[in-house]
Short mmCIF file of C-alpha atoms in Angstrom, two decimals:
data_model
loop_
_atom_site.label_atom_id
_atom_site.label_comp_id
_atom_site.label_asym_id
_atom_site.label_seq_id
_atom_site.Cartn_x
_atom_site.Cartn_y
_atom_site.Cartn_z
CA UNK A 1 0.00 0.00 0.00
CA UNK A 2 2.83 2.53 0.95
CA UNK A 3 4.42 1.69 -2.31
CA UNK A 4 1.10 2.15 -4.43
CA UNK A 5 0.88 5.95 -2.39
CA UNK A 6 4.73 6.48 -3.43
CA UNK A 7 4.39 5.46 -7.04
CA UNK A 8 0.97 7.62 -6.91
CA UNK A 9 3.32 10.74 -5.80
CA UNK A 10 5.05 10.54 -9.34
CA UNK A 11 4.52 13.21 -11.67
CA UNK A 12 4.51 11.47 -15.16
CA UNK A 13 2.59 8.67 -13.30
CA UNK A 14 -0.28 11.34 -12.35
CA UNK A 15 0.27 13.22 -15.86
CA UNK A 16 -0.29 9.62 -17.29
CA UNK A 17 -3.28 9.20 -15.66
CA UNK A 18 -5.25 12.55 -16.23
CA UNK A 19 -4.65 11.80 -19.87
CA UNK A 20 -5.81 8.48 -20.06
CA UNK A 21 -8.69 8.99 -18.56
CA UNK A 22 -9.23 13.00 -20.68
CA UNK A 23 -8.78 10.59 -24.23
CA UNK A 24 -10.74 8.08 -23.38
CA UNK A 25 -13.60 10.24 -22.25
CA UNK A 26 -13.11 12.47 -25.55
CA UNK A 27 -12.58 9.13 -27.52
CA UNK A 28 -16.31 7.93 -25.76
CA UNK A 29 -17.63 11.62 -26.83
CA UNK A 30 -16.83 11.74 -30.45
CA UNK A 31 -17.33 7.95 -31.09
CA UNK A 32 -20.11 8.44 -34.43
CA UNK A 33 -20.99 4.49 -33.76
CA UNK A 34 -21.54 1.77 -31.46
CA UNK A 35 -17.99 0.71 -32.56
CA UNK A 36 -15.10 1.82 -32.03
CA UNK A 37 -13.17 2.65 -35.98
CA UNK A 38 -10.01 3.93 -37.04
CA UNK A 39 -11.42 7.50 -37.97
CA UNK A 40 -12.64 8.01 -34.08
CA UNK A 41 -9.02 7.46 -32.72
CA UNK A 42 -7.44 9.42 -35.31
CA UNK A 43 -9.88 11.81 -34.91
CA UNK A 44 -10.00 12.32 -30.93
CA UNK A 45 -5.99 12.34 -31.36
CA UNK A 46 -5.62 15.55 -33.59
CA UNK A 47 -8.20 16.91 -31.37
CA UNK A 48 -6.21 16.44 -28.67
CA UNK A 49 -2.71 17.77 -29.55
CA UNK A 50 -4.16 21.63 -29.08
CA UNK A 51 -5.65 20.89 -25.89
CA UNK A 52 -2.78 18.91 -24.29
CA UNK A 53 -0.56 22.40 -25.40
CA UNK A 54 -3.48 24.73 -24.18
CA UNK A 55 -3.54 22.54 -20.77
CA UNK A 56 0.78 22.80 -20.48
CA UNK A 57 0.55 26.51 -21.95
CA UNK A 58 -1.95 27.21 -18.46
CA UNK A 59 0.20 25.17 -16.03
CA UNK A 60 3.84 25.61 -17.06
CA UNK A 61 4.00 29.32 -18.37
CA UNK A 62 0.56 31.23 -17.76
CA UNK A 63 -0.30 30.09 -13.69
CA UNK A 64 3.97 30.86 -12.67
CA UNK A 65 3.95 33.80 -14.47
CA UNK A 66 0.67 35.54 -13.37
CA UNK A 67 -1.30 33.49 -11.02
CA UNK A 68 1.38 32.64 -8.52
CA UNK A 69 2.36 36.49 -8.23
CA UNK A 70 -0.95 37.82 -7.73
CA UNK A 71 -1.54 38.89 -11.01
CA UNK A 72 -5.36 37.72 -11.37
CA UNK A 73 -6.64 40.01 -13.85
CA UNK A 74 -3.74 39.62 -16.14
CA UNK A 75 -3.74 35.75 -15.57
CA UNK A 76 -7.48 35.93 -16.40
CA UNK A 77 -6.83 37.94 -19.41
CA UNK A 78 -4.02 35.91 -20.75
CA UNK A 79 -5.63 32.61 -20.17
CA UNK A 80 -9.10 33.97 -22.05
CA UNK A 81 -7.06 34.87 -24.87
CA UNK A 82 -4.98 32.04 -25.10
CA UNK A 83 -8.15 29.67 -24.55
CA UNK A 84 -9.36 31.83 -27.99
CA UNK A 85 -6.42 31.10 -29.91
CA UNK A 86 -6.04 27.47 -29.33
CA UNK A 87 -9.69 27.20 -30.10
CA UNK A 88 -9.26 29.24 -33.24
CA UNK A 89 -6.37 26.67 -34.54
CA UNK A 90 -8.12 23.64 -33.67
CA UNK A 91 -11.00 24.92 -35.87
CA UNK A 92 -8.19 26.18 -38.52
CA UNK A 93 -6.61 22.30 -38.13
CA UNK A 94 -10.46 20.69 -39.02
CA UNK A 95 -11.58 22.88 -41.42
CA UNK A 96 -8.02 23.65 -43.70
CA UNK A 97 -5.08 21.24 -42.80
CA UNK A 98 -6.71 17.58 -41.43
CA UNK A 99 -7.72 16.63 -45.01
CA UNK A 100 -3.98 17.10 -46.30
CA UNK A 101 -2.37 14.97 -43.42
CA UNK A 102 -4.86 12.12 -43.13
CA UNK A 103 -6.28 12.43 -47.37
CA UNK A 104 -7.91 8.30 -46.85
CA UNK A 105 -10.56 9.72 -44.25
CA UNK A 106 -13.27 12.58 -44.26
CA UNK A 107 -12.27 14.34 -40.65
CA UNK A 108 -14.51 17.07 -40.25
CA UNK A 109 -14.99 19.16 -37.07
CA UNK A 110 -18.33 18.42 -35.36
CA UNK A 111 -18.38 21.26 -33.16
CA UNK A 112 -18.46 24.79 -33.77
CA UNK A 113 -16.05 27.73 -32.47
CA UNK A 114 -18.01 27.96 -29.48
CA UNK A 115 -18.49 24.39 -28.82
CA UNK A 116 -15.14 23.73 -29.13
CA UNK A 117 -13.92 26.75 -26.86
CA UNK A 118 -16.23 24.40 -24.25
CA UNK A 119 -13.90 21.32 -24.29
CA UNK A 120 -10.83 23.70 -23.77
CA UNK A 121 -12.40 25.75 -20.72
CA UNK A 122 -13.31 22.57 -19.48
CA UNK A 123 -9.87 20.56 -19.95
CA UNK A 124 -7.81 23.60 -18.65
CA UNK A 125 -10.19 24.46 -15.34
CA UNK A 126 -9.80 20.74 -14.57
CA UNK A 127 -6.00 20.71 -14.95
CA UNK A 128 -5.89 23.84 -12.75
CA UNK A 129 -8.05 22.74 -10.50
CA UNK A 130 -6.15 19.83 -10.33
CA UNK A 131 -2.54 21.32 -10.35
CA UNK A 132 -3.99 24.33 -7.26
CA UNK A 133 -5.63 21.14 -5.09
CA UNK A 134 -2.16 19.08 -5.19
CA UNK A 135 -0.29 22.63 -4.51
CA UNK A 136 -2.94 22.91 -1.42
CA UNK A 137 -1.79 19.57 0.03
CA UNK A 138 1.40 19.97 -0.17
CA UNK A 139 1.12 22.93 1.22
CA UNK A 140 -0.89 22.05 4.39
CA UNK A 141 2.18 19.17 4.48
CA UNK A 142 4.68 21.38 4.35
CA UNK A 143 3.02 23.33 7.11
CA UNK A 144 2.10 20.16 9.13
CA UNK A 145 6.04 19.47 8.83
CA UNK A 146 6.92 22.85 10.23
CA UNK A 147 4.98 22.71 12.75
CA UNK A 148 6.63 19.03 13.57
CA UNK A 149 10.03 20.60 13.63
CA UNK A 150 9.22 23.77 15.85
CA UNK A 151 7.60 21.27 18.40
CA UNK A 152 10.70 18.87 18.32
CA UNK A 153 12.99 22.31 18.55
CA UNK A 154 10.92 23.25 21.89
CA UNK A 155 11.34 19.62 23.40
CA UNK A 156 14.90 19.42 22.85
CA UNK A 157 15.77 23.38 24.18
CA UNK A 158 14.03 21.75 27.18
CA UNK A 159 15.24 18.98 27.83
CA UNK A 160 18.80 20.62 27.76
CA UNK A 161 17.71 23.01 30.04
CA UNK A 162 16.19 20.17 32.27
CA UNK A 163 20.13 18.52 31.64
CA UNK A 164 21.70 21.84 33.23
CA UNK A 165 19.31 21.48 36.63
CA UNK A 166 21.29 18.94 38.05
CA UNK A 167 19.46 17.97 40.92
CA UNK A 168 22.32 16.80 42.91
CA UNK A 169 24.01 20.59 42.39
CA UNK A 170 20.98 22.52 43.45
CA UNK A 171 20.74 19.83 46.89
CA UNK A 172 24.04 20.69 47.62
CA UNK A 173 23.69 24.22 47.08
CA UNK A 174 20.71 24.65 49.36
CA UNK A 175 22.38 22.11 51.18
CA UNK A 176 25.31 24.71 52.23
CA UNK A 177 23.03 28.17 52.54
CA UNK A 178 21.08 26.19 54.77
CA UNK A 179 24.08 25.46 56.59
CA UNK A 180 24.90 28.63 56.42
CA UNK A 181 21.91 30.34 57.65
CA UNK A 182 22.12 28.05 60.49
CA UNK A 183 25.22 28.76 61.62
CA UNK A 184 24.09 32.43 60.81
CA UNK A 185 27.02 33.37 58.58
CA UNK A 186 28.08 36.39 56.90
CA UNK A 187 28.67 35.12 53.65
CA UNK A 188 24.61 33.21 53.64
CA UNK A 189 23.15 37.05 52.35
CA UNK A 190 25.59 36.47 49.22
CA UNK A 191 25.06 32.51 48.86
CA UNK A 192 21.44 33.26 48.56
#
């Protein structure tokens, strides 16, 4: 079990997963019959390859260069405009350049500019979502951690100042005022 929750901590491994799961639920979407053909792979495939590069576009250069400094409206901005231009090549891709790389089938696009915009707003908020949850939890971690360490610092500061009170040294010392009181000494005033 603790191995299956290390090898779930990988990167490429959770990566791998999200996109699995993204083509085969696009693959499901634009399936045109009960069985699976060529043209439906091929198809969800070239769909894909604009938003797998809008998806890394939002989480590798548009959330650490805006979102993580505070920069909300410009994030917002950049990511709405971004989100337009992929969408505007994936309907450039359908309508002008699928025919000349795949000539044997008839890929058309099935959606229109809006529709499409759809599966990209919905692939990127997921991813973000996603990527802001994990950054969360590791963040709470890192805190829990922290915390961990400051409470371990405390213990050991005292228990070496509980290691300094020797308790045989302070008998002794009260040992000898006492004595010293007692025999009502002149040096007992300074002792104490």
């Amino acid at each position: 079990m603790i191995h299956l929750m290390n090898l779930m901590k990988q990167r490429w491994l959770q990566h791998l997963l999200f996109w699995s799961l993204s083509l085969y639920v696009l693959l499901k979407n634009f399936q045109v019959s009960s069985e699976l053909a060529t043209t439906d792979y091929i198809y969800t495939g070239v769909f894909s390859i604009f938003l797998i590069a809008a998806v890394y576009m939002n989480l590798l250069v548009l959330v650490p260069r805006f979102f993580q400094h505070g920069r909300y409206g410009v994030y917002t901005l950049v990511a709405v405009l971004t989100l337009l231009a992929f969408t505007w090549a994936q309907i450039l891709l359908f309508d002008h350049i699928i025919g000349l790389v795949f000539p044997g089938y008839y890929l058309i696009s099935y959606f229109d500019f809006w529709e499409t915009g759809k599966y990209f707003v919905v692939l990127v908020s997921i991813s973000s979502l996603l990527h802001f949850s994990k950054s969360w939890f590791l963040y709470k971690e890192s805190q829990a951690r922290l915390t961990e360490l400051q409470k371990q610092k405390i213990e050991a500061e005292l228990s070496a100042l509980k290691s300094q009170i020797n308790p045989h040294f302070l008998f002794n010392s009260l040992n000898s005022i006492y004595s010293m009181v007692l025999q009502q000494s002149a040096h007992a005033p300074e002792a104490l």
